[in-house]
Coordinates of C-alpha atoms in Angstrom, one line a residue:
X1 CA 148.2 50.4 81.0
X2 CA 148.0 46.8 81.5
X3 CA 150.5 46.4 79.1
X4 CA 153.0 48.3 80.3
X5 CA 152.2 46.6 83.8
X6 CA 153.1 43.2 82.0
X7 CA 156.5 44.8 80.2
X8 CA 157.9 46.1 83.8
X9 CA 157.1 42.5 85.5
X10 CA 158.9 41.0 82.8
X11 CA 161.9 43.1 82.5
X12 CA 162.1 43.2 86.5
X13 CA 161.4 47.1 86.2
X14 CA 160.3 49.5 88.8
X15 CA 156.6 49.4 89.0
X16 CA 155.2 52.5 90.5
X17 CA 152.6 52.5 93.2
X18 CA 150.3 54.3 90.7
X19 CA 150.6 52.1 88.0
X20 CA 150.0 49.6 90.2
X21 CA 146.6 50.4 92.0
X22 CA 145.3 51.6 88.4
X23 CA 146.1 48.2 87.6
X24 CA 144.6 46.4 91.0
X25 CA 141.7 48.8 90.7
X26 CA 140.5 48.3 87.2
X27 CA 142.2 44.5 86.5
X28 CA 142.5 42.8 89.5
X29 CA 142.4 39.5 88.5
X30 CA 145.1 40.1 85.7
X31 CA 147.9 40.6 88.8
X32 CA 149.4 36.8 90.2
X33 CA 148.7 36.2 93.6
X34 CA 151.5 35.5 95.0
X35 CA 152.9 39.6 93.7
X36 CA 153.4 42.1 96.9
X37 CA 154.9 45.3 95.1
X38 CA 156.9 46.3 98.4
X39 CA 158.8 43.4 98.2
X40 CA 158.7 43.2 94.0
X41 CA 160.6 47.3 94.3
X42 CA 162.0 46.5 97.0
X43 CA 164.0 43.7 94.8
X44 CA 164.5 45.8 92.0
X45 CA 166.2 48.4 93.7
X46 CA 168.7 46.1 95.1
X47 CA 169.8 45.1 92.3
X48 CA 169.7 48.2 90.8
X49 CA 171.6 49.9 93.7
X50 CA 174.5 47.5 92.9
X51 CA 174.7 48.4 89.6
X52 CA 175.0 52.0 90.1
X53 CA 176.8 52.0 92.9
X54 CA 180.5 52.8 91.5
X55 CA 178.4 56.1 89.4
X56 CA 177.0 57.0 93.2
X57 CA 180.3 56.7 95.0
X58 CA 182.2 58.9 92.6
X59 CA 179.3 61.5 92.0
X60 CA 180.8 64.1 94.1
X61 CA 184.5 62.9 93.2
X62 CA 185.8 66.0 91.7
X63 CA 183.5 68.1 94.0
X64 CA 184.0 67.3 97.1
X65 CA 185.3 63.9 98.3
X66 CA 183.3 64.0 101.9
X67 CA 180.3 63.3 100.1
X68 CA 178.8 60.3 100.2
X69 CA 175.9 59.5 99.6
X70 CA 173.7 55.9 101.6
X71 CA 171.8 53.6 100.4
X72 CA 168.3 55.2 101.5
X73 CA 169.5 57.9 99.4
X74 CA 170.4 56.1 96.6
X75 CA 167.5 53.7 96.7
X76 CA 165.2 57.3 97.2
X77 CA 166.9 58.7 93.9
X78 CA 165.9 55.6 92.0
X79 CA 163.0 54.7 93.0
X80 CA 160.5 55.7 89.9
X81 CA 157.4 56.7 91.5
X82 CA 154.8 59.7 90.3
X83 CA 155.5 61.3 93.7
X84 CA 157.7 60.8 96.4
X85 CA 157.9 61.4 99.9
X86 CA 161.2 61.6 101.6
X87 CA 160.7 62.7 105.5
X88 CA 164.6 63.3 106.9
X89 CA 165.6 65.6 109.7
X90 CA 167.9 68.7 109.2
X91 CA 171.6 68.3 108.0
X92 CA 170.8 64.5 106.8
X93 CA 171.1 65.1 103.2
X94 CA 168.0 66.0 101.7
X95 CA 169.7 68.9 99.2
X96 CA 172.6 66.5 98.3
X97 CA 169.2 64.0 97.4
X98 CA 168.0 65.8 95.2
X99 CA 170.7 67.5 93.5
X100 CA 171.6 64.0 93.3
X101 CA 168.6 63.2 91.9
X102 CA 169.0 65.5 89.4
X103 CA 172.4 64.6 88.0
X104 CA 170.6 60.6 88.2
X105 CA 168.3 62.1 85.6
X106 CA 170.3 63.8 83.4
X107 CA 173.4 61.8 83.1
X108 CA 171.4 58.3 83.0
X109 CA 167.8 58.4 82.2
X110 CA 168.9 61.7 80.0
X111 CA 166.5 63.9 80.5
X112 CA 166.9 67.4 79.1
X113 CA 168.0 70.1 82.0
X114 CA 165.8 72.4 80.4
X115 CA 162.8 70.1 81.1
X116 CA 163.5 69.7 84.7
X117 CA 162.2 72.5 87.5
X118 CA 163.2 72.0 91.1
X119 CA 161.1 73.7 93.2
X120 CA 161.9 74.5 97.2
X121 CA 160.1 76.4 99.9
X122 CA 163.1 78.9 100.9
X123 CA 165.5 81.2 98.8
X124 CA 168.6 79.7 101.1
X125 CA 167.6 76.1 100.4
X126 CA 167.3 77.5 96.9
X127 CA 170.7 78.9 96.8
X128 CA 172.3 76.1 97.9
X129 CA 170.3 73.8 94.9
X130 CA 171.7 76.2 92.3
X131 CA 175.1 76.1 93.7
X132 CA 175.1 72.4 93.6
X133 CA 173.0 71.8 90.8
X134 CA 174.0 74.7 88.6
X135 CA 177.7 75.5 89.4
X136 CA 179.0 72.3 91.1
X137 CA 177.4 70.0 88.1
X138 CA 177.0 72.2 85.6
X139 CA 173.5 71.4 84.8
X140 CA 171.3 74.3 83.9
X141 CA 167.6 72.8 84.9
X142 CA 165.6 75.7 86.8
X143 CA 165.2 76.4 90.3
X144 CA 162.9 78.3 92.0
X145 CA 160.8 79.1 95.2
X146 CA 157.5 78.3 94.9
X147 CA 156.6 82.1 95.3
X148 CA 159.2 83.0 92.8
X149 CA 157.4 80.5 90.0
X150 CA 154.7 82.3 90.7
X151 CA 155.5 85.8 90.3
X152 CA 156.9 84.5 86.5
X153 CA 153.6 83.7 86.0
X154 CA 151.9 86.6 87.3
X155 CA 154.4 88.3 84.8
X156 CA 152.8 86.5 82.1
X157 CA 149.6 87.2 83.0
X158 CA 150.0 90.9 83.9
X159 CA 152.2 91.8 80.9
X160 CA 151.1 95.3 80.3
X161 CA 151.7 96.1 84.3
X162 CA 154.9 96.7 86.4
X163 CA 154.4 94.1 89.0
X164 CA 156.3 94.3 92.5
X165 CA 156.3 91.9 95.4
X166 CA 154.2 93.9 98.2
X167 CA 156.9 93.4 101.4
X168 CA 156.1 93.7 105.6
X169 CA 157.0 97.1 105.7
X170 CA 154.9 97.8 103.1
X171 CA 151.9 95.6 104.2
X172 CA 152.2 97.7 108.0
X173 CA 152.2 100.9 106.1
X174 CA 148.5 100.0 104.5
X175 CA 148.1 98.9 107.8
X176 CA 148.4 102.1 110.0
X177 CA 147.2 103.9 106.8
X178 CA 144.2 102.3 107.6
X179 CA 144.3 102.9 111.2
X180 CA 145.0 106.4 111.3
X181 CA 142.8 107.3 109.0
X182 CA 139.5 105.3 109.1
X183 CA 139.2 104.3 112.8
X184 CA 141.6 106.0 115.1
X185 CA 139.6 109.6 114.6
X186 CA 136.3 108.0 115.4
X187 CA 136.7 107.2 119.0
X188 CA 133.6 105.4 119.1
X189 CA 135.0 102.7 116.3
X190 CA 138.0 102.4 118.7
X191 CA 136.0 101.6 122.3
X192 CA 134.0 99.3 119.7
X193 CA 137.1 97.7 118.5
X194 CA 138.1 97.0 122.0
X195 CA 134.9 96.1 123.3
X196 CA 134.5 93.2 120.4
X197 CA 137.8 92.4 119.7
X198 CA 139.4 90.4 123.0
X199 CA 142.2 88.8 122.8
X200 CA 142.5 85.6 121.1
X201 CA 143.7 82.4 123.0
X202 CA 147.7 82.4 123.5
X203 CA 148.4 85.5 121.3
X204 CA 149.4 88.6 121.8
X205 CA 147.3 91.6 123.3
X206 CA 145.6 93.1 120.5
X207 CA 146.3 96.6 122.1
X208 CA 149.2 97.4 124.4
X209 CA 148.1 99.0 127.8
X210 CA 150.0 102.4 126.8
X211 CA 147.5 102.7 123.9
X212 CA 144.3 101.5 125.9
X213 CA 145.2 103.6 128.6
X214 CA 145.6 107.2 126.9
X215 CA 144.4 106.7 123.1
X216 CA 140.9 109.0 124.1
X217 CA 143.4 111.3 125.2
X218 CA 144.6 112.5 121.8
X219 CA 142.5 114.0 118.3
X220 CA 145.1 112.1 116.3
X221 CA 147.6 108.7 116.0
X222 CA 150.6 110.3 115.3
X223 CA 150.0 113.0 118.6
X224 CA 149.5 109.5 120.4
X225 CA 152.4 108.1 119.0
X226 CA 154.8 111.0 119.9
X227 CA 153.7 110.9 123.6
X228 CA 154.8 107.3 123.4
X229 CA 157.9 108.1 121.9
X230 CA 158.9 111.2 124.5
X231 CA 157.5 108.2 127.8
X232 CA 160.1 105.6 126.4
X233 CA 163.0 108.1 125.6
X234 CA 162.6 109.4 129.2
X235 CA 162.9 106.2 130.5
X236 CA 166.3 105.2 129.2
X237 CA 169.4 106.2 131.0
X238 CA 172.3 105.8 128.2
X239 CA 170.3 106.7 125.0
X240 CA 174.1 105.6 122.4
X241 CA 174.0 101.8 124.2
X242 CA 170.2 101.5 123.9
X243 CA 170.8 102.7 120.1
X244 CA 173.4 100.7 119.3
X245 CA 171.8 98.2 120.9
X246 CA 168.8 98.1 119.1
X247 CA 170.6 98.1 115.9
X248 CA 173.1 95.3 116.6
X249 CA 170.0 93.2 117.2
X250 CA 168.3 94.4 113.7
X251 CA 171.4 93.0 112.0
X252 CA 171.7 90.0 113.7
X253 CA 167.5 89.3 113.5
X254 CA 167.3 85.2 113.0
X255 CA 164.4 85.7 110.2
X256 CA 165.6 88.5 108.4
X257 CA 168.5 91.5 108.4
X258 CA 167.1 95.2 108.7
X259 CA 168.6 98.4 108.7
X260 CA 167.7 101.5 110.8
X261 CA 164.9 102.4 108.1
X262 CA 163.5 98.9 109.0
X263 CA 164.4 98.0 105.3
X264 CA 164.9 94.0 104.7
X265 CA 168.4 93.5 103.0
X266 CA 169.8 90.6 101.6
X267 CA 173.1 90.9 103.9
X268 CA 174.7 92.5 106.7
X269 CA 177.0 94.4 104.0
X270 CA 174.0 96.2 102.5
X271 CA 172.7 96.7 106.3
X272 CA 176.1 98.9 107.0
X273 CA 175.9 100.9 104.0
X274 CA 172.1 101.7 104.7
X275 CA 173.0 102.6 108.2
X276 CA 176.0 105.0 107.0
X277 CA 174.2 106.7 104.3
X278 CA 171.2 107.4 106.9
X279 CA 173.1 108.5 109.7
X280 CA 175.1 111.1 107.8
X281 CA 171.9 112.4 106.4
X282 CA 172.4 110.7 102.4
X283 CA 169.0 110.8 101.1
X284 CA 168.8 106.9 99.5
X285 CA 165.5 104.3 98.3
X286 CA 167.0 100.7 98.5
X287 CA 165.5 98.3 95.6
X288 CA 164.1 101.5 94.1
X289 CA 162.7 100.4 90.3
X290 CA 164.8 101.3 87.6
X291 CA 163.1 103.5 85.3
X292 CA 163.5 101.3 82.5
X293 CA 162.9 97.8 81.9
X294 CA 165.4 95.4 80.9
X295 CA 165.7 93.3 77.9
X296 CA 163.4 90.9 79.0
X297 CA 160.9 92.5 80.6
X298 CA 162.2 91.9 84.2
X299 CA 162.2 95.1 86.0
X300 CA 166.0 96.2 87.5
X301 CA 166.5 97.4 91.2
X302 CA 169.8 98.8 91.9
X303 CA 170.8 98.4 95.5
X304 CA 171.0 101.8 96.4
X305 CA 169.7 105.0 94.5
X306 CA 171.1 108.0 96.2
X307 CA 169.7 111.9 95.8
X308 CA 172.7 114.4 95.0
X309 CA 170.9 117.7 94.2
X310 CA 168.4 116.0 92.8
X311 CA 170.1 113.8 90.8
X312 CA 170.4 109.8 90.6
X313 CA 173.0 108.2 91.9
X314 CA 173.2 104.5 91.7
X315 CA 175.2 102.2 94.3
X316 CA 175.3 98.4 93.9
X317 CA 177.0 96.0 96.5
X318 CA 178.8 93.0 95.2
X319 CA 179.3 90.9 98.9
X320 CA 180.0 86.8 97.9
X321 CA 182.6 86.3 100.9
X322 CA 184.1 82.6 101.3
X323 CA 183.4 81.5 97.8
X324 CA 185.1 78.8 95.5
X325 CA 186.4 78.7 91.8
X326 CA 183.5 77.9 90.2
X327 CA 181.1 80.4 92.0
X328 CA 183.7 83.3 91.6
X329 CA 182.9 83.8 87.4
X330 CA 179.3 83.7 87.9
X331 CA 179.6 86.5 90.8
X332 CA 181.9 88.1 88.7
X333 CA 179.9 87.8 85.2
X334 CA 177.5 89.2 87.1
X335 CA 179.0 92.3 88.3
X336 CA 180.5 92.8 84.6
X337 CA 177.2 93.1 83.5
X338 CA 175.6 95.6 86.1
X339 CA 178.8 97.7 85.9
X340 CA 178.9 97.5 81.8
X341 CA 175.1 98.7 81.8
X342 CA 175.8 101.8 83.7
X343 CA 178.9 102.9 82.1
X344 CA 176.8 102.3 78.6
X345 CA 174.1 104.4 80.0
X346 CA 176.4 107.2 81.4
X347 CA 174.7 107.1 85.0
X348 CA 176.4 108.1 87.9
X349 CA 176.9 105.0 89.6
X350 CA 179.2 103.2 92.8
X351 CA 180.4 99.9 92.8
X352 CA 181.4 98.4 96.4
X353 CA 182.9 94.7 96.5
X354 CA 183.3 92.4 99.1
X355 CA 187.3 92.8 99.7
X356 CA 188.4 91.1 102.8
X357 CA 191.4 93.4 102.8
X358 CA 189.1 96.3 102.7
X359 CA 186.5 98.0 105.4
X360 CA 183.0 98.9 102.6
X361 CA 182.5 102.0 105.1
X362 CA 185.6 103.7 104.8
X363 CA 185.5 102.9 100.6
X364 CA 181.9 104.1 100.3
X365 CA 182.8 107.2 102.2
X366 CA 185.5 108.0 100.2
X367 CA 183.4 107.6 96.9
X368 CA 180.9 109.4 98.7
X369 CA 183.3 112.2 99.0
X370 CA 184.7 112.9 96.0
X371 CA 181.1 112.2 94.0
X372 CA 180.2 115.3 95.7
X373 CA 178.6 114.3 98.6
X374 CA 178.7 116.2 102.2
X375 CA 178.5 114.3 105.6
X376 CA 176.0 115.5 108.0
X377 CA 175.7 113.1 111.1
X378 CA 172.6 112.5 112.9
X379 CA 172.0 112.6 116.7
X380 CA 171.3 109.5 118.4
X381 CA 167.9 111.4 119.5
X382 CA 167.4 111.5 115.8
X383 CA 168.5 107.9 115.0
X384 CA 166.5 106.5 118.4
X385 CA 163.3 108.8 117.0
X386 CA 163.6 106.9 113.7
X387 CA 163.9 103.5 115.0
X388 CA 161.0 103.7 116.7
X389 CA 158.8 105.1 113.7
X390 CA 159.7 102.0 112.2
X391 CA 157.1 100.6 115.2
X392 CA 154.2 102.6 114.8
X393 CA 152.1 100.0 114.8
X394 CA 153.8 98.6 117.9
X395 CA 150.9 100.2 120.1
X396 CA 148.4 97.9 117.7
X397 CA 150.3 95.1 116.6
X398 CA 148.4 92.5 118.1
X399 CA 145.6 93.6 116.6
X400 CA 147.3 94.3 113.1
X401 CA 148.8 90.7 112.8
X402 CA 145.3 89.6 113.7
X403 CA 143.4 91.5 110.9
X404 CA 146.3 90.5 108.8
X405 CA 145.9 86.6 110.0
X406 CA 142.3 87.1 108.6
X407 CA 143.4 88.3 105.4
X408 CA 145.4 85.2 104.9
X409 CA 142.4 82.9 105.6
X410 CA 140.6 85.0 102.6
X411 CA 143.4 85.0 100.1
X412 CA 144.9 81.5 100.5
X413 CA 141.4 80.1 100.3
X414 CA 140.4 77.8 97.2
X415 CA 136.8 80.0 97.8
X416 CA 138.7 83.1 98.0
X417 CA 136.2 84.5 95.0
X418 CA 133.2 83.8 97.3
X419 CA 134.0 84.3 100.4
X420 CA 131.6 86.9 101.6
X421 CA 128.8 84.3 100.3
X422 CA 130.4 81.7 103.0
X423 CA 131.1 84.2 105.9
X424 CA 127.8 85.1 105.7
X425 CA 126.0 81.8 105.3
X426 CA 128.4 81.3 108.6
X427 CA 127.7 84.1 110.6
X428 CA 123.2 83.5 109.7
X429 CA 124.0 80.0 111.9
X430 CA 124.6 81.9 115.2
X431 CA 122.2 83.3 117.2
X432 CA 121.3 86.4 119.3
X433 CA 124.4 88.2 121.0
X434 CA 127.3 85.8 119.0
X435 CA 125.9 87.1 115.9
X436 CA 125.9 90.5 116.6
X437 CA 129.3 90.0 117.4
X438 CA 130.4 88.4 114.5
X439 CA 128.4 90.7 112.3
X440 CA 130.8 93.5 113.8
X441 CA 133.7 91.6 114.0
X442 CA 133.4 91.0 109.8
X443 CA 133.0 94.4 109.1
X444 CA 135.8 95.9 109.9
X445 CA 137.6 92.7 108.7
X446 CA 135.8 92.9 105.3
X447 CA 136.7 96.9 105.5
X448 CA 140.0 96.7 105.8
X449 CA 140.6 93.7 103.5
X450 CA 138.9 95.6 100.8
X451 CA 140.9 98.5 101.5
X452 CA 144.1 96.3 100.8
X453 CA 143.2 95.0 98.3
X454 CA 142.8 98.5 96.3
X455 CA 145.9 99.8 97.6
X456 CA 147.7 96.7 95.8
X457 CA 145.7 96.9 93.0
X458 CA 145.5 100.6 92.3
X459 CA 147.5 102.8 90.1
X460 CA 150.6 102.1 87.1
X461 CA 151.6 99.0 88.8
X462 CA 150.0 96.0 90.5
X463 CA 151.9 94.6 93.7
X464 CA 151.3 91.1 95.3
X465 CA 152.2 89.6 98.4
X466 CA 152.7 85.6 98.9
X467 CA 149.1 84.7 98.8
X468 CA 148.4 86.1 95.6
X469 CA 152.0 84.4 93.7
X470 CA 150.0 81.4 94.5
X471 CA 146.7 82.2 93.8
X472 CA 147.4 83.6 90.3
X473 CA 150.1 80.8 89.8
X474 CA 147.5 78.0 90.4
X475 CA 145.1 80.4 87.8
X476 CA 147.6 80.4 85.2
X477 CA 148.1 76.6 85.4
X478 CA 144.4 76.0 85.0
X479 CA 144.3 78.2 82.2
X480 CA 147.4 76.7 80.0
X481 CA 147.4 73.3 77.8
X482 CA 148.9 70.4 79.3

């Protein structure tokens, strides 16, 4: 260590702020007096800036000729530290960094792509790395999500399993599962609930008043629910604008696009189609598993899988609008490949494209057509019905996302294997009434958190939501050699 301390001072190299307080922590008489690192790097990447300058400036050359990157960024890309900080705003250049970065690596200090993982919090920030990194520079390091790592892991480690990402809908389903079935019958669990439940500190109502109002009224949610449904629909004066209303604002949702069956799509293309295929009564599953399993064990979803008398019909969307050159043969190597494995496989199967000079609707009705398929359109009582089923929890929400909230504490924790052992030791500190409180509160915390748990858990296949890519990523990790 002190060696290579000496060898960097000498050759005026980068000396990274670990290196160096290993060094001032085990020898620190061995480092000169008159040495301040900040200034030492801060030297060194002068010079260094200057001599990669011209490579920096003409990065991006046959790319795109707006980008430029500044010194902070340059100076950030060659800076040789363990781990690096980099706090910048939005639209200031962090992706271009570390693509950047990247290409630094490869090209200079040649490091093999395949050695290199670049990891981001979001699939768009990811998108954009793989175009840039991947298809601008043609540099085939991997890039993930930091859930998405995870799930290859929890691959690895559940290899004799199907394992599926566990979405919102699916988490409300377990949700009002629970609900319905374990507390809503037992009135006296509900006035409990309410009684020991109050609402937490700037959040939402755990009930709404509709439900705290007239839920001792009914045997059953779903008679609740319907009661609901009839006092809103009776309330609205145009029922088409309130419908077409609601679903304009479920395709243009910031976080995420949905269709009428409250599905989460990857675009507004896939949105349409879902909407068509429901409203003229075209039973479909979108992202249903394939039945078989590909060539390397990754399981395939078509977009759409469509019932015709009982047989399979598969629909896949190909929608890359505004793209370039380069990302035109991957999109279309990739629909090669999808359309080649149906035709080998002789399923019945529809292939829509993103044709500016076409409208999808009118194309997928016509292939709807003549595959065989009749039109039956819905009412828009029907479609306003469904849109609201998609809310059933919306009489309970506050409390769901609070029991949910809980969950997350549980799961994300490093104690998550003892955490009853904690809670308890926790709840045996309070005293008198806030402990009979808390006792109450936990149980129907614990119950339902062990109730999810099974219902992930249970049957062929193990799902996982976010919590648990993590969790079993960071078990993996432990478990592997360096």
């Amino acid at each position: 260590m002190l060696d290579v301390f000496y060898k960097k001072l000498k050759n005026n190299e980068y000396i990274s702020n670990i290196l160096y307080e290993n060094i001032f922590l085990s020898y620190p008489d061995k480092i000169p007096s008159d040495f301040n690192i900040d200034e030492y790097n801060n030297n060194v990447l002068e010079k260094k800036y200057i001599e990669y300058y011209d490579y920096f400036l003409n990065m991006y050359k046959n790319i795109d000729d707006k980008i430029k990157l500044d010194k902070d960024q340059i100076k950030a890309i060659l800076a040789e530290e363990d781990y690096s900080l980099i706090i910048a705003g939005a639209g200031t250049g962090k992706t271009t960094t570390v693509t950047s970065l990247v290409k630094y690596l490869v090209d200079i200090k040649h490091i093999e792509p395949e050695k290199i993982v670049v990891i981001s919090y979001t699939k768009k920030a990811t998108q954009e790395l793989e175009k840039r990194i991947q298809l601008d520079f043609n540099i085939p390091a991997s890039i993930t999500t930091f859930h998405s790592l995870g799930m290859m892991y929890i691959r690895k480690i559940f290899s004799d399993r199907k394992c599926l990402i566990v979405d919102e809908n699916y988490r409300r389903k377990i949700f009002m599962e629970y609900f319905e079935d374990k507390l809503f019958k037992d009135k006296n669990k509900i006035k409990e609930i309410l009684d020991i439940f109050p609402m937490p500190d700037n959040k939402n109502e755990m009930f709404t008043d509709f439900f705290k109002e007239n839920y001792n009224e009914y045997e059953d949610y779903e008679t609740l629910f319907k009661a609901y449904k009839k006092d809103k629909r009776n309330k609205i004066v145009d029922l088409k604008q309130e419908v077409d209303s609601r679903i304009d604002k479920l395709l243009n949702n910031d976080d995420c696009i949905l269709t009428i069956n409250h599905e989460i799509v990857k675009s507004k293309g896939e949105a349409l189609i879902a909407n068509f295929l429901y409203c003229n009564n075209i039973p479909y599953k979108y992202e249903k598993v394939y039945k078989d399993i590909m060539e390397d064990r990754r399981i395939y979803k078509p977009d759409f899988t469509l019932d015709l008398g009982g047989d399979e019909v598969y629909l896949e969307y190909f929608g890359l609008s505004d793209y370039k050159a380069n990302e035109l043969s991957r999109y279309n190597k990739i629909r090669k490949i999808k359309e080649d494995y149906h035709k080998t496989h002789h399923t019945r199967f529809i292939s829509l494209g993103c044709d500016k000079n076409k409208n999808i609707i009118t194309e997928l009705k016509n292939h709807l057509i003549n595959m065989g398929f009749k039109l039956v359109p819905k009412s828009y009582e029907e479609i306003f019905d469904r849109l609201l089923d998609n809310k059933k929890s919306s009489l309970v929400y506050g409390f769901r996302d609070f029991m949910y909230n809980n969950i997350e504490v549980i799961k994300t924790s490093i104690n998550r294997q003892n955490y009853l052992k904690i809670v308890n030791n926790y709840i045996n500190t309070l005293k008198d009434n806030d402990k009979i409180i808390a006792e109450k509160q936990f149980y129907y915390i614990n119950d339902f958190y062990l109730y999810y748990q099974k219902k992930l858990y249970g049957g062929n296949s193990y799902k996982f939501d976010f919590s648990d890519m993590i969790y079993y990523a960071n078990k993996y990790i432990e478990n592997i050699p360096k």
